[in-house]
CSV table of C-alpha atoms in Angstrom, one decimal:
chain,number,residue,atom,x,y,z
A,6,UNK,CA,27.0,10.3,81.0
A,7,UNK,CA,23.0,13.2,81.6
A,8,UNK,CA,22.1,16.6,80.5
A,9,UNK,CA,19.1,18.2,80.8
A,10,UNK,CA,17.6,16.3,78.3
A,11,UNK,CA,18.9,13.2,78.5
A,12,UNK,CA,20.6,10.7,80.6
A,13,UNK,CA,22.6,8.1,78.3
A,14,UNK,CA,25.1,5.0,79.2
A,15,UNK,CA,26.0,2.1,78.2
A,16,UNK,CA,24.5,-1.3,78.9
A,17,UNK,CA,25.0,-5.8,78.2
A,18,UNK,CA,29.3,-4.6,79.2
A,19,UNK,CA,29.5,-2.2,75.9
A,20,UNK,CA,27.5,-3.4,74.5
A,21,UNK,CA,24.2,-1.2,73.9
A,22,UNK,CA,23.9,2.4,74.2
A,23,UNK,CA,21.5,3.5,76.2
A,24,UNK,CA,19.3,7.4,75.7
A,25,UNK,CA,17.2,7.6,77.9
A,26,UNK,CA,14.3,11.3,77.4
A,27,UNK,CA,14.3,12.7,80.1
A,28,UNK,CA,12.2,15.1,80.9
A,29,UNK,CA,8.7,14.3,81.8
A,30,UNK,CA,6.0,14.2,81.9
A,31,UNK,CA,6.1,16.1,78.2
A,32,UNK,CA,9.2,15.4,77.0
A,33,UNK,CA,9.3,17.6,73.9
A,34,UNK,CA,11.7,17.5,70.9
A,35,UNK,CA,12.2,21.2,70.9
A,36,UNK,CA,15.8,22.0,70.2
A,37,UNK,CA,17.9,21.0,73.4
A,38,UNK,CA,16.6,18.2,72.4
A,39,UNK,CA,17.5,16.9,69.1
A,40,UNK,CA,21.0,18.4,69.8
A,41,UNK,CA,21.1,15.8,72.9
A,42,UNK,CA,20.7,12.9,71.3
A,43,UNK,CA,22.0,13.9,68.2
A,44,UNK,CA,25.3,14.9,70.0
A,45,UNK,CA,25.7,10.8,71.5
A,46,UNK,CA,24.2,9.1,68.8
A,47,UNK,CA,27.5,10.5,66.7
A,48,UNK,CA,29.2,10.1,69.7
A,49,UNK,CA,28.3,7.0,70.1
A,50,UNK,CA,28.4,6.0,66.4
A,51,UNK,CA,32.4,6.3,66.6
A,52,UNK,CA,32.7,3.0,69.2
A,53,UNK,CA,32.7,-0.2,66.7
A,54,UNK,CA,31.7,-2.6,69.9
A,55,UNK,CA,28.1,-1.1,69.7
A,56,UNK,CA,25.2,-4.1,67.6
A,57,UNK,CA,22.4,-2.2,68.5
A,58,UNK,CA,21.0,0.9,70.7
A,59,UNK,CA,17.6,1.3,72.9
A,60,UNK,CA,15.5,4.9,73.0
A,61,UNK,CA,13.7,5.4,76.0
A,62,UNK,CA,11.8,7.5,78.4
A,63,UNK,CA,11.2,8.5,81.8
A,64,UNK,CA,7.3,10.1,82.8
A,65,UNK,CA,4.5,7.9,81.1
A,66,UNK,CA,4.1,9.4,78.2
A,67,UNK,CA,6.7,8.7,75.3
A,68,UNK,CA,7.0,12.7,74.1
A,69,UNK,CA,3.7,14.6,73.7
A,70,UNK,CA,5.9,15.6,70.2
A,71,UNK,CA,7.7,18.5,69.0
A,72,UNK,CA,8.3,22.5,70.1
A,73,UNK,CA,4.7,24.6,69.1
A,74,UNK,CA,6.7,28.2,69.7
A,75,UNK,CA,9.8,26.6,67.7
A,76,UNK,CA,7.2,25.9,64.6
A,77,UNK,CA,6.2,29.8,64.2
A,78,UNK,CA,7.6,31.4,61.0
A,79,UNK,CA,11.1,33.0,62.7
A,80,UNK,CA,12.5,30.0,64.1
A,81,UNK,CA,11.2,27.2,61.5
A,82,UNK,CA,13.8,26.4,59.5
A,83,UNK,CA,16.8,26.2,62.2
A,84,UNK,CA,13.7,23.0,63.6
A,85,UNK,CA,13.3,22.0,60.7
A,86,UNK,CA,17.1,21.9,60.0
A,87,UNK,CA,18.1,20.7,63.4
A,88,UNK,CA,15.3,17.8,63.0
A,89,UNK,CA,15.9,16.6,59.9
A,90,UNK,CA,19.9,15.6,60.6
A,91,UNK,CA,18.7,13.8,63.3
A,92,UNK,CA,16.0,11.4,61.3
A,93,UNK,CA,18.8,11.1,59.4
A,94,UNK,CA,21.7,10.2,61.4
A,95,UNK,CA,18.8,7.2,62.9
A,96,UNK,CA,17.1,6.3,59.7
A,97,UNK,CA,21.4,6.0,58.3
A,98,UNK,CA,22.5,4.7,62.2
A,99,UNK,CA,25.4,1.6,60.9
A,100,UNK,CA,23.3,-0.3,64.3
A,101,UNK,CA,20.5,-1.3,64.9
A,102,UNK,CA,18.2,1.8,67.2
A,103,UNK,CA,15.0,0.1,68.6
A,104,UNK,CA,12.6,2.7,71.3
A,105,UNK,CA,10.2,1.7,73.6
A,106,UNK,CA,7.4,3.5,73.8
A,107,UNK,CA,4.6,4.3,76.8
A,108,UNK,CA,1.6,6.2,76.8
A,109,UNK,CA,1.6,9.4,74.1
A,110,UNK,CA,3.8,9.2,71.3
A,111,UNK,CA,3.4,11.8,69.3
A,112,UNK,CA,4.1,14.8,66.9
A,113,UNK,CA,8.1,15.1,66.0
A,114,UNK,CA,8.3,12.0,68.7
A,115,UNK,CA,6.9,10.1,67.1
A,116,UNK,CA,8.5,11.5,64.2
A,117,UNK,CA,11.9,10.0,66.1
A,118,UNK,CA,10.8,6.7,67.3
A,119,UNK,CA,10.4,5.8,63.2
A,120,UNK,CA,13.9,6.6,62.7
A,121,UNK,CA,14.9,4.0,64.5
A,122,UNK,CA,14.6,0.6,63.3
A,123,UNK,CA,12.7,-1.0,65.7
A,124,UNK,CA,9.6,0.0,67.6
A,125,UNK,CA,8.3,-1.9,70.7
A,126,UNK,CA,4.9,-0.2,72.3
A,127,UNK,CA,2.9,-0.2,75.4
A,128,UNK,CA,-1.5,-2.1,73.8
A,129,UNK,CA,-2.5,0.9,75.6
A,130,UNK,CA,0.1,3.7,73.4
A,131,UNK,CA,-0.8,6.3,71.3
A,132,UNK,CA,1.1,7.4,68.2
A,133,UNK,CA,0.2,9.9,65.5
A,134,UNK,CA,1.1,12.5,64.1
A,135,UNK,CA,-1.9,15.9,65.1
A,136,UNK,CA,0.1,18.7,62.8
A,137,UNK,CA,-2.8,18.8,60.4
A,138,UNK,CA,-5.0,19.6,63.8
A,139,UNK,CA,-2.9,22.6,63.3
A,140,UNK,CA,-2.9,23.2,59.9
A,141,UNK,CA,0.3,21.9,59.0
A,142,UNK,CA,1.5,18.5,58.2
A,143,UNK,CA,4.7,16.5,59.1
A,144,UNK,CA,8.0,16.7,57.0
A,145,UNK,CA,10.0,14.1,58.8
A,146,UNK,CA,6.7,11.5,59.3
A,147,UNK,CA,5.1,12.0,55.0
A,148,UNK,CA,8.8,10.4,54.4
A,149,UNK,CA,8.8,7.8,57.0
A,150,UNK,CA,5.4,6.4,57.9
A,151,UNK,CA,5.5,5.2,54.1
A,152,UNK,CA,8.4,3.2,55.3
A,153,UNK,CA,6.8,1.3,57.9
A,154,UNK,CA,3.4,0.5,56.8
A,155,UNK,CA,1.2,0.9,53.5
A,156,UNK,CA,0.7,3.6,52.3
A,157,UNK,CA,-2.9,4.1,53.0
A,158,UNK,CA,-2.5,3.4,56.7
A,159,UNK,CA,0.0,6.3,56.4
A,160,UNK,CA,-1.9,8.6,55.1
A,161,UNK,CA,-5.3,8.6,56.7
A,162,UNK,CA,-2.9,9.3,60.7
A,163,UNK,CA,-1.8,12.2,57.7
A,164,UNK,CA,-4.3,13.4,56.7
A,165,UNK,CA,-6.5,13.1,59.8
A,166,UNK,CA,-4.0,13.7,62.6
A,167,UNK,CA,-5.8,11.0,65.2
A,168,UNK,CA,-3.6,8.8,66.7
A,169,UNK,CA,-4.2,5.4,67.3
A,170,UNK,CA,-2.8,2.4,69.7
A,171,UNK,CA,0.1,0.7,69.8
A,172,UNK,CA,-1.7,-2.2,69.2
A,173,UNK,CA,-3.2,-0.7,66.1
A,174,UNK,CA,-0.2,0.0,65.6
A,175,UNK,CA,1.7,-3.6,65.3
A,176,UNK,CA,-0.8,-4.8,63.6
A,177,UNK,CA,-0.1,-1.7,60.7
A,178,UNK,CA,3.7,-2.2,60.7
A,179,UNK,CA,3.9,0.3,62.5
A,180,UNK,CA,5.5,-1.0,65.6
A,181,UNK,CA,7.3,-3.8,65.1
A,182,UNK,CA,5.9,-5.3,68.7
A,183,UNK,CA,4.0,-4.8,71.6
A,184,UNK,CA,3.7,-5.3,74.9
A,185,UNK,CA,3.1,-4.6,78.3
A,186,UNK,CA,6.7,-4.0,78.9
A,187,UNK,CA,7.6,-2.8,75.6
A,188,UNK,CA,11.7,-1.8,77.3
A,189,UNK,CA,12.2,-5.0,78.4
A,190,UNK,CA,10.4,-7.2,75.7
A,191,UNK,CA,13.3,-5.2,73.9
A,192,UNK,CA,16.4,-5.8,75.7
A,193,UNK,CA,15.8,-9.0,75.5
A,194,UNK,CA,15.2,-8.9,71.0
A,195,UNK,CA,18.7,-8.1,71.8
A,196,UNK,CA,19.5,-10.0,73.9
A,197,UNK,CA,19.0,-12.9,71.9
A,198,UNK,CA,19.6,-11.2,68.9
A,199,UNK,CA,22.6,-8.4,68.3
A,200,UNK,CA,24.4,-8.9,72.1
A,201,UNK,CA,25.4,-13.0,70.1
A,202,UNK,CA,26.6,-11.7,66.8
A,203,UNK,CA,29.6,-10.6,65.4
A,204,UNK,CA,29.6,-5.8,66.3
A,205,UNK,CA,30.9,-5.4,62.6
A,206,UNK,CA,28.7,-9.0,60.9
A,207,UNK,CA,25.5,-7.0,61.9
A,208,UNK,CA,26.4,-2.7,60.5
A,209,UNK,CA,26.8,-4.9,57.0
A,210,UNK,CA,23.9,-6.5,57.1
A,211,UNK,CA,21.8,-2.8,58.4
A,212,UNK,CA,23.0,-1.4,55.6
A,213,UNK,CA,22.2,-4.1,53.0
A,214,UNK,CA,18.9,-4.4,55.2
A,215,UNK,CA,18.2,-0.2,54.9
A,216,UNK,CA,20.2,-0.1,50.9
A,217,UNK,CA,17.8,1.9,48.6
A,218,UNK,CA,16.1,3.7,51.8
A,219,UNK,CA,18.4,5.5,53.1
A,220,UNK,CA,19.2,7.8,50.0
A,221,UNK,CA,14.6,7.8,49.3
A,222,UNK,CA,14.8,8.5,52.4
A,223,UNK,CA,17.6,11.8,52.2
A,224,UNK,CA,16.0,13.5,49.2
A,225,UNK,CA,12.3,12.9,50.1
A,226,UNK,CA,12.9,14.9,53.3
A,227,UNK,CA,15.4,17.8,51.2
A,228,UNK,CA,12.0,18.5,48.9
A,229,UNK,CA,9.2,18.3,52.2
A,230,UNK,CA,11.4,20.3,53.8
A,231,UNK,CA,11.1,22.4,50.8
A,232,UNK,CA,7.6,21.9,50.6
A,233,UNK,CA,7.3,23.1,54.6
A,234,UNK,CA,8.9,26.5,54.3
A,235,UNK,CA,8.4,27.6,51.3
A,236,UNK,CA,5.2,27.0,50.7
A,237,UNK,CA,3.1,26.3,53.8
A,238,UNK,CA,4.7,28.3,56.2
A,239,UNK,CA,3.7,31.4,53.5
A,240,UNK,CA,0.4,30.9,53.9
A,241,UNK,CA,-2.1,32.5,56.6
A,242,UNK,CA,-4.1,29.6,57.8
A,243,UNK,CA,-0.6,27.9,59.2
A,244,UNK,CA,0.7,30.4,60.7
A,245,UNK,CA,-3.2,29.9,63.0
A,246,UNK,CA,-3.7,27.2,62.6
A,247,UNK,CA,-0.1,27.7,65.1
A,248,UNK,CA,-1.3,30.7,66.5
A,249,UNK,CA,-4.5,29.0,67.9
A,250,UNK,CA,-2.7,26.4,69.4
A,251,UNK,CA,-0.1,28.7,71.4
A,252,UNK,CA,-3.3,30.9,72.5
A,253,UNK,CA,-4.6,28.4,73.0
A,254,UNK,CA,-7.8,28.9,71.5
A,255,UNK,CA,-9.6,27.5,67.8
A,256,UNK,CA,-8.9,28.8,65.0
A,257,UNK,CA,-10.0,30.3,62.5
A,258,UNK,CA,-9.3,28.8,58.5
A,259,UNK,CA,-9.5,31.0,55.8
A,260,UNK,CA,-8.4,28.0,53.0
A,261,UNK,CA,-5.7,30.4,52.4
């Protein structure tokens, strides 16, 4: 099955759900992509034979990030609601979600990748949360990065907006493994482990491993969404930064 944003099929005798972002080269995480991922994951969760999900991508880049126009004041509430609903579905998913990343994986794209359970990256991948450069912050990443890597490293990425390589991401714990062919590495991990296990027992193992984390992320997502919509977006500089990006000019900060 395929739609304009996502290709969906089953692999490994129906044990592995495959989702492929299919709008290269940018694979922008916009409302259409978010809805397609959400729908495929919810439908897949009802299959008791599924042992894992693998999300990968067409083209050289996982994703350039979320749609900047959808971050504008008149659209950002709907955009955040949709993205955060997807993130929570992924964080709380009953089986492991594997993510294969090559090239750029930025902003909302990295938030989606982090919401999975296992991330496999190429050495030269570029992962980052550049939202601060645009005068905003990354709500879901503010919740997910500290769960996946040391807080000092998470805060570096959130405050600086810099990108890190796949190799650095693996050293810091953001990625599980670095490989020249991350999709093949993810499939090899699946074949050596979950493919051989009871799908029923695996669901209990995933639930047990994420007790506490899921509750923290769900509570924090609600808090940062409110902070973004009712705090940040009421400031002059947040709107200026987004407008400057869309208009392809330097932002003029007034620090208010």
